[in-house]
Short mmCIF file of N, CA and C in Angstrom, two decimals:
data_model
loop_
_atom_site.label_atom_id
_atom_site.label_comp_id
_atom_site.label_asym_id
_atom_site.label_seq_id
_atom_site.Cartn_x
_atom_site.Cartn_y
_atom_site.Cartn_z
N UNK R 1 90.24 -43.32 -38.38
CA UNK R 1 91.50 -43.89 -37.91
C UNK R 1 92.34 -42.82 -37.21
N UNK R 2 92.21 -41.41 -37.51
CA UNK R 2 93.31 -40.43 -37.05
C UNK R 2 92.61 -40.15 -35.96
N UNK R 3 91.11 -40.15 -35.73
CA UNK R 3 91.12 -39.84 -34.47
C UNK R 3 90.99 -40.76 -33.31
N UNK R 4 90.82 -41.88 -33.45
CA UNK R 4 90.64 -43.20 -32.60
C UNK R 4 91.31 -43.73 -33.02
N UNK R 5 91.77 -44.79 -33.50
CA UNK R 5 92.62 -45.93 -33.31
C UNK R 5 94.27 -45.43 -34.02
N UNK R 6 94.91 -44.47 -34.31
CA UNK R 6 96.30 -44.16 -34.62
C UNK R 6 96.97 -43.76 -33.08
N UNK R 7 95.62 -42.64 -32.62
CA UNK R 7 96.43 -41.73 -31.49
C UNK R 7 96.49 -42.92 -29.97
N UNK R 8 95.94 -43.96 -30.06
CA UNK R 8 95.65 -45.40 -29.06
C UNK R 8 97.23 -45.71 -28.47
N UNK R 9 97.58 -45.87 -27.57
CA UNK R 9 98.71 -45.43 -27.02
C UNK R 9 99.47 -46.87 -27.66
N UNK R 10 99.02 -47.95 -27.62
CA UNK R 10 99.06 -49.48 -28.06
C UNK R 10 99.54 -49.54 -29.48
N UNK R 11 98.82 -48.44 -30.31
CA UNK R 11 98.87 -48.42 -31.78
C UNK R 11 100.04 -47.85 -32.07
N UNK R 12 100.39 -46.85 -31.28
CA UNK R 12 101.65 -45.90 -31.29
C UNK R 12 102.94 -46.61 -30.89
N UNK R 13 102.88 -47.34 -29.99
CA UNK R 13 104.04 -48.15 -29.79
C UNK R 13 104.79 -49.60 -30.45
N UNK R 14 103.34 -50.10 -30.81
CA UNK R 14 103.18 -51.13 -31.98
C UNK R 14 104.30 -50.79 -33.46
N UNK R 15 103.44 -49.70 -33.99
CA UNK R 15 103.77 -48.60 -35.36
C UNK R 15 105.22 -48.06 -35.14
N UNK R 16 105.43 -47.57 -33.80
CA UNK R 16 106.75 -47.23 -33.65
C UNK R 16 108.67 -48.27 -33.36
N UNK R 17 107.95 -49.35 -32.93
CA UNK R 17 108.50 -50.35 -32.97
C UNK R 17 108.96 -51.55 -33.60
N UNK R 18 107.71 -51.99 -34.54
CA UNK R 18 107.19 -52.95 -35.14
C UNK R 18 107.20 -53.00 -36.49
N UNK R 19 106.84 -51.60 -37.27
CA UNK R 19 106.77 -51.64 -38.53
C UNK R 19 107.40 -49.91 -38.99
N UNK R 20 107.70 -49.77 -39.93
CA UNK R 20 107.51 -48.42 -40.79
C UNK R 20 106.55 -48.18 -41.69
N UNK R 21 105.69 -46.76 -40.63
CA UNK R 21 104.77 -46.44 -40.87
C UNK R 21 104.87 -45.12 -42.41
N UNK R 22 103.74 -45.74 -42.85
CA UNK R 22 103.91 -44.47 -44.34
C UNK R 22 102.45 -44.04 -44.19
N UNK R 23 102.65 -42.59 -44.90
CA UNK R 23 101.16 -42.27 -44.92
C UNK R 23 101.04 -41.45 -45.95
N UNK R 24 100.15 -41.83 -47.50
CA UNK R 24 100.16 -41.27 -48.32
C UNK R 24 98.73 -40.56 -48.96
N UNK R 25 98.04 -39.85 -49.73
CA UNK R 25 97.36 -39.57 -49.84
C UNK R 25 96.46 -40.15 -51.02
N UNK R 26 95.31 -40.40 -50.32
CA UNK R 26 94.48 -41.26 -51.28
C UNK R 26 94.43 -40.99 -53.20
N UNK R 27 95.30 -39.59 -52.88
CA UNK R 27 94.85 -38.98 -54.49
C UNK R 27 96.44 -38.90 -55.02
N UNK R 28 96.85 -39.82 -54.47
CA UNK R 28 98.44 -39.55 -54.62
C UNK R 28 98.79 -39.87 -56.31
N UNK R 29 99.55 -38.75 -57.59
CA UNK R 29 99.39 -39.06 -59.01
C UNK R 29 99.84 -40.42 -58.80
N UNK R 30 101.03 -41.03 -58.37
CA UNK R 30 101.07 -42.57 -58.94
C UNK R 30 101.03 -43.67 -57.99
N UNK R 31 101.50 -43.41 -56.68
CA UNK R 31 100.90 -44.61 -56.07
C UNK R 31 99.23 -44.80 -56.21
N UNK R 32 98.82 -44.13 -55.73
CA UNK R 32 97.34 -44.37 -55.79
C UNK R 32 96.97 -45.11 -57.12
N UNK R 33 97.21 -45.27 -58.11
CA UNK R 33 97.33 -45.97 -59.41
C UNK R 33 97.67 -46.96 -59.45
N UNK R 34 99.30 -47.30 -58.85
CA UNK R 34 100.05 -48.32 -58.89
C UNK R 34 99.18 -49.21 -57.44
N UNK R 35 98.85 -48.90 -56.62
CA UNK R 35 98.13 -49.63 -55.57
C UNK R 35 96.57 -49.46 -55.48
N UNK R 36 96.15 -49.29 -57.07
CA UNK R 36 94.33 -49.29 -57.02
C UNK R 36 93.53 -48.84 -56.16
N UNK R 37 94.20 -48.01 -55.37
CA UNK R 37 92.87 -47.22 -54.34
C UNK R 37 91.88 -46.81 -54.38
N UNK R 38 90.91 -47.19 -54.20
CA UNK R 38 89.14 -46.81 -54.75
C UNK R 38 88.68 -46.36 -53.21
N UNK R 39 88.95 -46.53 -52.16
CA UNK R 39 88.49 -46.17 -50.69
C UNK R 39 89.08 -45.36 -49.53
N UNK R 40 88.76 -44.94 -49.08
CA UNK R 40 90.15 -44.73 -47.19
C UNK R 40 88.90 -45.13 -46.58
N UNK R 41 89.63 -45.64 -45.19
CA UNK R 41 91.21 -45.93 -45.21
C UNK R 41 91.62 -47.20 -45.76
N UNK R 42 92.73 -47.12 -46.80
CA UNK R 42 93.55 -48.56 -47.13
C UNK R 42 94.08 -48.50 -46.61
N UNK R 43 95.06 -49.58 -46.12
CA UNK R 43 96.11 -50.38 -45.04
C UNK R 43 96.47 -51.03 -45.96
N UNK R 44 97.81 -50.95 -46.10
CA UNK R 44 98.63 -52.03 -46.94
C UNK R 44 99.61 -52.65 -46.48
N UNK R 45 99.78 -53.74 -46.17
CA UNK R 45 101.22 -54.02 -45.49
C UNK R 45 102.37 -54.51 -46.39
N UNK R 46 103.40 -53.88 -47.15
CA UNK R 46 104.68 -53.98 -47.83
C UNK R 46 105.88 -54.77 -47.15
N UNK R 47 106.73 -55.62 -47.82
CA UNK R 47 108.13 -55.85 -47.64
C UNK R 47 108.95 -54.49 -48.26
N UNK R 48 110.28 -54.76 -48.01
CA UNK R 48 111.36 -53.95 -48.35
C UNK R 48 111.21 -54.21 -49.57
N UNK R 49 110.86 -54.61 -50.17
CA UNK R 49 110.75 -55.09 -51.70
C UNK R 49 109.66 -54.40 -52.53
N UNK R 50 108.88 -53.49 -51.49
CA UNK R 50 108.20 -52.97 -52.35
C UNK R 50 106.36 -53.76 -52.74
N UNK R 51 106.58 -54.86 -52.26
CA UNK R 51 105.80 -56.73 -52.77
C UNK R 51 104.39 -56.18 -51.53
N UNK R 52 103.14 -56.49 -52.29
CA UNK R 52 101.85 -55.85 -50.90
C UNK R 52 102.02 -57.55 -50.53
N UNK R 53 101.47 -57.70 -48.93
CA UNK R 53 101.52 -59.15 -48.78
C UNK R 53 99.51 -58.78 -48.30
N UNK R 54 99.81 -57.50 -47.93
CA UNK R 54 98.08 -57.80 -47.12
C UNK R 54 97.84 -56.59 -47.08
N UNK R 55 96.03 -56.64 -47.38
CA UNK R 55 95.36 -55.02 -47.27
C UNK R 55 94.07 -55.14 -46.86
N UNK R 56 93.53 -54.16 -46.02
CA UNK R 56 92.40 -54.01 -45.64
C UNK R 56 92.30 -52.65 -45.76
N UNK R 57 90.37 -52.64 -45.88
CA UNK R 57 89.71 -51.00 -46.14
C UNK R 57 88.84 -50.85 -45.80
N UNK R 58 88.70 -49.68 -45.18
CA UNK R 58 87.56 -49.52 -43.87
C UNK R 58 88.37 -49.13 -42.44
N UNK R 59 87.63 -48.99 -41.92
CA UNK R 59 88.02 -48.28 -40.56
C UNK R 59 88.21 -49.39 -39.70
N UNK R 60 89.02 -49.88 -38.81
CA UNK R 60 89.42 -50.74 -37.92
C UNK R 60 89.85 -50.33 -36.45
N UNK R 61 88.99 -50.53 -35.39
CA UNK R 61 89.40 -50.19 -33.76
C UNK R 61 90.61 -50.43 -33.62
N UNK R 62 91.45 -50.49 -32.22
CA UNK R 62 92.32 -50.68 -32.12
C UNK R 62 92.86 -51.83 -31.97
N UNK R 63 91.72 -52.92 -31.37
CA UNK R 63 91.86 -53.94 -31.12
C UNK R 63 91.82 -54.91 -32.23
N UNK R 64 91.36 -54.03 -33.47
CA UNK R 64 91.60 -55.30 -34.57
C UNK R 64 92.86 -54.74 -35.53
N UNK R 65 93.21 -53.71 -35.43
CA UNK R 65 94.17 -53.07 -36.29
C UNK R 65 95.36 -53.70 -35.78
N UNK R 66 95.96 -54.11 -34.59
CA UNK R 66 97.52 -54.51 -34.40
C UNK R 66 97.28 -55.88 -34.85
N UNK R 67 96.21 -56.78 -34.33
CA UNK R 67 96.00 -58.40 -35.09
C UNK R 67 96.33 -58.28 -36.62
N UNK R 68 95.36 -56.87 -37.06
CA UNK R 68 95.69 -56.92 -38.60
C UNK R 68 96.70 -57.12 -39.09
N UNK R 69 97.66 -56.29 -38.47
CA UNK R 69 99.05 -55.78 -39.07
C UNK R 69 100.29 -57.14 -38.22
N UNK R 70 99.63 -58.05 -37.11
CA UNK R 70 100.32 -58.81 -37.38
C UNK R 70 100.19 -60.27 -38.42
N UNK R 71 99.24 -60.20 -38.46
CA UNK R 71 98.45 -60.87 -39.92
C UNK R 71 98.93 -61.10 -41.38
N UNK R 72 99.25 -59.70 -41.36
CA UNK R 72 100.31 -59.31 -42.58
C UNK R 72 101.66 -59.11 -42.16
N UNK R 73 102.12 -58.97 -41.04
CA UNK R 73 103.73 -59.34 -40.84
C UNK R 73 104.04 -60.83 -41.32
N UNK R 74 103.07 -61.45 -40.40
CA UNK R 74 103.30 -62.93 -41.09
C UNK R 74 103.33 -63.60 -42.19
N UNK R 75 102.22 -62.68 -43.24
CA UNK R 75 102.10 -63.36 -44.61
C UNK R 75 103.28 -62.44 -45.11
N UNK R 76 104.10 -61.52 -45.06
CA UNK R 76 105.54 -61.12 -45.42
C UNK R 76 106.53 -62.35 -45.15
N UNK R 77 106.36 -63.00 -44.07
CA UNK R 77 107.39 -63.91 -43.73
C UNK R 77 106.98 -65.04 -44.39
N UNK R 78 105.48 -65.67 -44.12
CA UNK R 78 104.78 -66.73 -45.23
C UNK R 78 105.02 -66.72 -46.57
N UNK R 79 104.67 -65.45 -46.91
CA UNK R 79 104.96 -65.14 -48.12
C UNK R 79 106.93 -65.75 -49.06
N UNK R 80 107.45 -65.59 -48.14
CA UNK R 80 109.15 -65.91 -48.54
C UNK R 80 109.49 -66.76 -48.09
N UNK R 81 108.73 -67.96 -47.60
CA UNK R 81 108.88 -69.42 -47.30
C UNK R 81 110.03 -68.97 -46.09
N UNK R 82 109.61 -68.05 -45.18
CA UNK R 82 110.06 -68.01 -43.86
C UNK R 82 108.93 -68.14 -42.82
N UNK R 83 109.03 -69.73 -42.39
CA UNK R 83 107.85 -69.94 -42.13
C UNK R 83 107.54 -70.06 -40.35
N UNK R 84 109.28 -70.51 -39.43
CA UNK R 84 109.39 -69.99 -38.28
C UNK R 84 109.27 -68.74 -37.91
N UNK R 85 109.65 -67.78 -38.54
CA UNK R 85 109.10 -66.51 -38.34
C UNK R 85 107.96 -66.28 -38.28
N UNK R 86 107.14 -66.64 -39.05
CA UNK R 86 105.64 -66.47 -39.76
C UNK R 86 104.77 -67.40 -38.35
N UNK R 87 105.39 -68.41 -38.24
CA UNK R 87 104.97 -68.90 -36.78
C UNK R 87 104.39 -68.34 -35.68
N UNK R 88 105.75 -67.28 -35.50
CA UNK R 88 106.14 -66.85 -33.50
C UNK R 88 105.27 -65.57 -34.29
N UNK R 89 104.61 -65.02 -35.56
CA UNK R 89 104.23 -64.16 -35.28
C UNK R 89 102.73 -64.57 -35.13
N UNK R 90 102.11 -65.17 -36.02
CA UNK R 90 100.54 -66.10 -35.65
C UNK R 90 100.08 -66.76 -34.03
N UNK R 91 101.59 -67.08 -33.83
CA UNK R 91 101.56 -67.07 -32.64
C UNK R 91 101.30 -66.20 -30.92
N UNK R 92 101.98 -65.29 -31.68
CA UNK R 92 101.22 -63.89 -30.61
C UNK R 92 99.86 -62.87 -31.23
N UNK R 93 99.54 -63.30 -32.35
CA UNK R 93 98.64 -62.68 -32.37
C UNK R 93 97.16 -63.61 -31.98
N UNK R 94 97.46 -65.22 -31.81
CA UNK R 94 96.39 -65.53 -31.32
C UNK R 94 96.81 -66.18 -29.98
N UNK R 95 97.83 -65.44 -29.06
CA UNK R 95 97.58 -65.53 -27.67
C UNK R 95 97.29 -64.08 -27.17
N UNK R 96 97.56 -63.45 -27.68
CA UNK R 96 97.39 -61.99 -27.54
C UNK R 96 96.20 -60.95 -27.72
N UNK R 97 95.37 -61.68 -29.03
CA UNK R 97 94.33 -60.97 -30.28
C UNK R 97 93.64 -62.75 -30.74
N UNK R 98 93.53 -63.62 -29.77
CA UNK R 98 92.63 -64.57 -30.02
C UNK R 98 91.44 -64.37 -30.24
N UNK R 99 90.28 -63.40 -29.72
CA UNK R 99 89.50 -62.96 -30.21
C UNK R 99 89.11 -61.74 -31.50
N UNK R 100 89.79 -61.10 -32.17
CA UNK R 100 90.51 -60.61 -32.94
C UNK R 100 89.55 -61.01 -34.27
N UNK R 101 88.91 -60.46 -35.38
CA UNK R 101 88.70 -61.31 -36.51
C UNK R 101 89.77 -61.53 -37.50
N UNK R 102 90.88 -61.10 -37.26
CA UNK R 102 91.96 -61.63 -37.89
C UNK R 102 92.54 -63.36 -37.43
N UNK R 103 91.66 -63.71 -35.89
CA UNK R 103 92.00 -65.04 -35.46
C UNK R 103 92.20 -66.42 -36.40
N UNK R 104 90.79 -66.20 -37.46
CA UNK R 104 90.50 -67.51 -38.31
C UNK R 104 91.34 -67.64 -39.27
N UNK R 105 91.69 -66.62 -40.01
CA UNK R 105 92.54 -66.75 -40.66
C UNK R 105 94.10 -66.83 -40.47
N UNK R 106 94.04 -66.79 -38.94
CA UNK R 106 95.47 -67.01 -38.34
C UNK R 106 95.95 -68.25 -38.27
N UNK R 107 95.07 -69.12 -37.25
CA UNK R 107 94.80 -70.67 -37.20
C UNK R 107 95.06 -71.20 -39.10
N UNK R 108 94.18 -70.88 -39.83
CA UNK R 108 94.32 -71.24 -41.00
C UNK R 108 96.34 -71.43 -41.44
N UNK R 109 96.51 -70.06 -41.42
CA UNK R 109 97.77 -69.86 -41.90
C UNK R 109 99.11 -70.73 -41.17
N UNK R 110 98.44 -70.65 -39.67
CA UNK R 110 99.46 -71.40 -38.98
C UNK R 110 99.36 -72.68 -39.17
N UNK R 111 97.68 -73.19 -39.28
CA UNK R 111 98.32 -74.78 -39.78
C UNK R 111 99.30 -75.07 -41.24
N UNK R 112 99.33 -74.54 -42.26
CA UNK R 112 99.55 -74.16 -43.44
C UNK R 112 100.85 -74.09 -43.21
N UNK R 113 101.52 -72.95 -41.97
CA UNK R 113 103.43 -73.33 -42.05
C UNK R 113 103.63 -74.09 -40.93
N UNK R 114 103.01 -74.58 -40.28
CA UNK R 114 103.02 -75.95 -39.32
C UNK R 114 103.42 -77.07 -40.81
N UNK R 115 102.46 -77.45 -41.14
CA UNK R 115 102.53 -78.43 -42.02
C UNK R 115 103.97 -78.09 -43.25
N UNK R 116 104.28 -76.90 -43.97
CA UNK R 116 105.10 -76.49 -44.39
C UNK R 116 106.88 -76.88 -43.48
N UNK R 117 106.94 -76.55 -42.23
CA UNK R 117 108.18 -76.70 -41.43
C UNK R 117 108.06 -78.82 -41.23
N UNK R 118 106.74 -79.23 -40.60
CA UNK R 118 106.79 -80.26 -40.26
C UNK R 118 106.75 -81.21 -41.88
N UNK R 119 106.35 -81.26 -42.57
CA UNK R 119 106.25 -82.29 -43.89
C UNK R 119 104.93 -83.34 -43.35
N UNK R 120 104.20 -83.06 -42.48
CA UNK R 120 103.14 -84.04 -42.12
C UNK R 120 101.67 -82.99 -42.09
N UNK R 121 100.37 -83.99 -42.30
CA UNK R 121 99.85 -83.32 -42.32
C UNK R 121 98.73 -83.01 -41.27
N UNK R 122 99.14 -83.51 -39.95
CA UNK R 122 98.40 -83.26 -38.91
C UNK R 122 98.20 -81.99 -38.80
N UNK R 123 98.87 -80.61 -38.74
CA UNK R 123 98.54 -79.62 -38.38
C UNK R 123 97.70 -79.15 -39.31
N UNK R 124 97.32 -79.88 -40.28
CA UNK R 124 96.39 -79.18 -41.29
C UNK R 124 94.83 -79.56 -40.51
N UNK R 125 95.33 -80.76 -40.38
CA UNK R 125 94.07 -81.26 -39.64
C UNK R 125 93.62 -80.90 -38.23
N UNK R 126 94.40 -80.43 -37.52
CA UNK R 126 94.18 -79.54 -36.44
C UNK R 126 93.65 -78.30 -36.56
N UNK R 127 94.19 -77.77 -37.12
CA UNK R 127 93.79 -76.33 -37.93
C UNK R 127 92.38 -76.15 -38.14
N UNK R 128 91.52 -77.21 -39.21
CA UNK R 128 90.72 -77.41 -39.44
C UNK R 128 89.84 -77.64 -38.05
N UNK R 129 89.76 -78.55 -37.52
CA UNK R 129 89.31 -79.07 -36.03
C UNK R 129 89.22 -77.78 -35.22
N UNK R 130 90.18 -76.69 -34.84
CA UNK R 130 90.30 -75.87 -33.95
C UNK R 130 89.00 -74.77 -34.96
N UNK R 131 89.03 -74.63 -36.31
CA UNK R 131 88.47 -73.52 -36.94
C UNK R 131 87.06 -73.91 -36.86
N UNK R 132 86.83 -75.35 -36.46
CA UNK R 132 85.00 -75.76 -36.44
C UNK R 132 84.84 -75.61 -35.49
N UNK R 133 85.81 -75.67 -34.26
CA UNK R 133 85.15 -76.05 -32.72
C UNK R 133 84.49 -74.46 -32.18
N UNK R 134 85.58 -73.17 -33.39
CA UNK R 134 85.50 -72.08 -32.29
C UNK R 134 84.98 -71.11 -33.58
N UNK R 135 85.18 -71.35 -34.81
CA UNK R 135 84.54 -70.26 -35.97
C UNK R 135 83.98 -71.04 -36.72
N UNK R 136 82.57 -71.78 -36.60
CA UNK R 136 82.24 -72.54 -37.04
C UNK R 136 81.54 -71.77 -38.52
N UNK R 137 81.46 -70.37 -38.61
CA UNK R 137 80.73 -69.44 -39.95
C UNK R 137 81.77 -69.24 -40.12
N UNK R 138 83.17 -69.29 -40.19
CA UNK R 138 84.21 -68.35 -40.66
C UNK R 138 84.41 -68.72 -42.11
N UNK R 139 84.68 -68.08 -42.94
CA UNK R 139 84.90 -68.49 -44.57
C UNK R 139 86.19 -69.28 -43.86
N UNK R 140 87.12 -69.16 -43.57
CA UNK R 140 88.39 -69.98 -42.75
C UNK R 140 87.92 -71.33 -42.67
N UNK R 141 87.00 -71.60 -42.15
CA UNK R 141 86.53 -72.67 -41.87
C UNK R 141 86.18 -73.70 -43.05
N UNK R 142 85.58 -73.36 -43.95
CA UNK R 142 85.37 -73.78 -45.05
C UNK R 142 86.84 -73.91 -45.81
N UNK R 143 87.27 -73.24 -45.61
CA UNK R 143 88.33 -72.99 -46.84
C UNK R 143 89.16 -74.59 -46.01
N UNK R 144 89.13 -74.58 -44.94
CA UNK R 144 90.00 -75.58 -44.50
C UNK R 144 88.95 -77.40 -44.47
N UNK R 145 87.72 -76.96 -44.72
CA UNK R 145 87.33 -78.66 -44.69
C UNK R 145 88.00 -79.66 -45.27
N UNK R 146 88.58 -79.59 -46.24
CA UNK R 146 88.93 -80.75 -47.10
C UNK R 146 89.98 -81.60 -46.40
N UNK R 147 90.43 -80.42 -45.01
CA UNK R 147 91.33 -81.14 -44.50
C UNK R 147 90.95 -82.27 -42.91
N UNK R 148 89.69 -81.59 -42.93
CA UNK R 148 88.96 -83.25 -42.30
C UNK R 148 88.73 -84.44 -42.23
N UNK R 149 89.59 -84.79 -43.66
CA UNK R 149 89.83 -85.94 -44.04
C UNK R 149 91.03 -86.38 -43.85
N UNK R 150 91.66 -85.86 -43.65
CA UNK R 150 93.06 -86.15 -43.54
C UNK R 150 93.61 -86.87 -42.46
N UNK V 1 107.90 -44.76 -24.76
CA UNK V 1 106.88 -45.15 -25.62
C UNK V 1 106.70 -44.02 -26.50
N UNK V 2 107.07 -43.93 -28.09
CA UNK V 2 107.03 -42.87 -28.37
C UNK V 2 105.44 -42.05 -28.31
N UNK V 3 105.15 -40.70 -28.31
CA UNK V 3 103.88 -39.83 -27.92
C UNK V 3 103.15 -39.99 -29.00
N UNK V 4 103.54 -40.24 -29.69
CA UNK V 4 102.68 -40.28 -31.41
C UNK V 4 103.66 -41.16 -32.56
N UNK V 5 102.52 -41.47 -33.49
CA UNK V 5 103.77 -42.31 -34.85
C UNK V 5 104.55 -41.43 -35.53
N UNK V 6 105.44 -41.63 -36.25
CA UNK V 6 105.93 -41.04 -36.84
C UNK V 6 105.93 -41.45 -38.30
N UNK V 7 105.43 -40.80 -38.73
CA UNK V 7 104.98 -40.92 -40.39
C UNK V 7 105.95 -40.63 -41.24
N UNK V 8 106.22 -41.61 -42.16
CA UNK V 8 107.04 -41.54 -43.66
C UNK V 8 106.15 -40.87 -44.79
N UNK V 9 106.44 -39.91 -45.28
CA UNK V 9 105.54 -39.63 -46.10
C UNK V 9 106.42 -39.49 -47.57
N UNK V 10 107.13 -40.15 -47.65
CA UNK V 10 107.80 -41.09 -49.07
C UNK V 10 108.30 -42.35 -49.34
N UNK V 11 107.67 -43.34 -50.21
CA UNK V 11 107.82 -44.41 -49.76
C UNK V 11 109.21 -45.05 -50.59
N UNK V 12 109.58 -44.24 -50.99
CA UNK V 12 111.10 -44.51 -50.89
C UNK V 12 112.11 -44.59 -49.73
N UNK V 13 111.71 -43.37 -49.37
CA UNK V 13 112.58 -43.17 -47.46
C UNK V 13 112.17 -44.72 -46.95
N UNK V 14 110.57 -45.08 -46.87
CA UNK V 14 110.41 -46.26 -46.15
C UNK V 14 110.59 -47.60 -46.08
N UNK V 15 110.77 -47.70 -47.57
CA UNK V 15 111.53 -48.80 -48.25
C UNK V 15 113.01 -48.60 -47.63
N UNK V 16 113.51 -47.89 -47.65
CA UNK V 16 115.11 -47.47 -47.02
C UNK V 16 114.99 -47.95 -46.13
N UNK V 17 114.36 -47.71 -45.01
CA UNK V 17 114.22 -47.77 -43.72
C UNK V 17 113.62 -49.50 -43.45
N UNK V 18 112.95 -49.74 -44.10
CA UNK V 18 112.33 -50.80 -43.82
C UNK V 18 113.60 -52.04 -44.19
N UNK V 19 114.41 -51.71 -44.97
CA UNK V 19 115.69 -52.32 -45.73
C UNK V 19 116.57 -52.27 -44.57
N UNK V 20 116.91 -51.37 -43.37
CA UNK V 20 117.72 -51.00 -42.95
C UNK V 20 117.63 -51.87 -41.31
N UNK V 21 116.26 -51.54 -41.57
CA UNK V 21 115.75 -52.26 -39.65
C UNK V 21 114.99 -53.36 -40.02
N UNK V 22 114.93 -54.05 -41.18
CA UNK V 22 114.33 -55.05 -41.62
C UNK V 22 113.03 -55.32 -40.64
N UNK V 23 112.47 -54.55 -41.00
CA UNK V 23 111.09 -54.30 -40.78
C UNK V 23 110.32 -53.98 -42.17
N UNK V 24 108.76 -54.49 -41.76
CA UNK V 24 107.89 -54.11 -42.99
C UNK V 24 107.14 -52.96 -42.92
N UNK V 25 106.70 -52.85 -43.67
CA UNK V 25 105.82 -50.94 -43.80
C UNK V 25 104.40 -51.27 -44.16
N UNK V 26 103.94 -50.29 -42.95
CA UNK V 26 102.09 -49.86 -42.99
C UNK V 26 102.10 -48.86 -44.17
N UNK V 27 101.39 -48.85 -44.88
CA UNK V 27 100.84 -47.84 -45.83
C UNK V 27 99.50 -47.30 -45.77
N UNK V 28 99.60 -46.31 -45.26
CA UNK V 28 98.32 -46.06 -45.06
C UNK V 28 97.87 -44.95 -45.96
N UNK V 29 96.74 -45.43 -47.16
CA UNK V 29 96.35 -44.61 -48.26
C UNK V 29 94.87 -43.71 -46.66
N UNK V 30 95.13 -42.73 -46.99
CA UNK V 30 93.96 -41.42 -46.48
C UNK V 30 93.74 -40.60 -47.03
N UNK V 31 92.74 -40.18 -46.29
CA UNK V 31 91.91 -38.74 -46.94
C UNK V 31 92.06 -37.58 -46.26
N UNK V 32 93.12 -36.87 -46.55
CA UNK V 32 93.64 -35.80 -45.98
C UNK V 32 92.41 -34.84 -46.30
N UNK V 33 91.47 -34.72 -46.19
CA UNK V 33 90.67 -33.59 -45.96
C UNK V 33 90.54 -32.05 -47.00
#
């Protein structure tokens, strides 16, 4: 990550703009405890609260690391039943990072506060529909069948 | 565009910060070598 995808000019402006970046050491006496670290690189994405909403481990290009991290901006906002927020951000990450493997689980989430803002349950069923037409192996996909019935 | 990130390396400061610009925080556990 420090030598490819941090120094990525995209990643830098993202990180510098977008979020507050921390960087701690895998052997750290108590976070590393308090946040179970068994690997690097972890990625954790935090609220002000301290609260993890999303983590990944392993090494990630550049092109999947900003999808990531908007992935988990959103489930911060999902997460606190702020779900227009959580929207416009699913929203640029799959006009932006549509190919992205953070995509399926984007669609997923967005039908999820679609249906949450609207009280109906078409967007669940869209959701579903869009996750067979274009990730037909995605665990996403599955996770959303039941709503084929709908 | 800033030249490089700028790293919090206490996550108290970032919690501050993240409180302040209501923004959320990357944590990035590594292997400093």
């Amino acid at each position: 990550m420090e030598a490819v995808t941090f120094p990525t000019p995209e990643v830098v402006d993202f990180l510098s703009t977008k979020m507050v970046a921390l960087r701690v050491a895998f052997d750290h006496p108590s976070l590393a405890k308090e946040f179970r670290i068994k690997w690097t690189p972890t990625l954790i994405v935090l609220d002000a609260n301290r609260e993890e909403h999303h983590r990944t481990t392993g090494f990630l290009a550049p092109t999947e690391l900003i999808p990531s991290l908007l992935l988990g901006m959103a489930k911060v906002q999902f997460n606190t039943d702020q779900f227009e927020p959580a929207l416009a951000l699913l929203d640029t990450l799959l006009f932006a990072h549509g190919e992205s493997a953070a995509a399926p689980e984007a669609i997923y989430l967005q039908g999820v506060s679609r249906y949450k803002t609207t009280k109906t349950a078409q967007p669940l069923k869209l959701a579903y529909e869009k996750l067979a037409a274009d990730y037909p192996d995605s665990e996403w996909t599955q996770r959303a069948t039941p709503y084929r019935l709908l | 565009m800033a030249a490089k990130i700028q790293w919090e390396t206490d996550l108290d400061k970032a919690l501050a910060r993240a409180s302040k610009e209501n923004k959320t925080i990357l944590m990035d556990f590594f292997n400093p070598g």
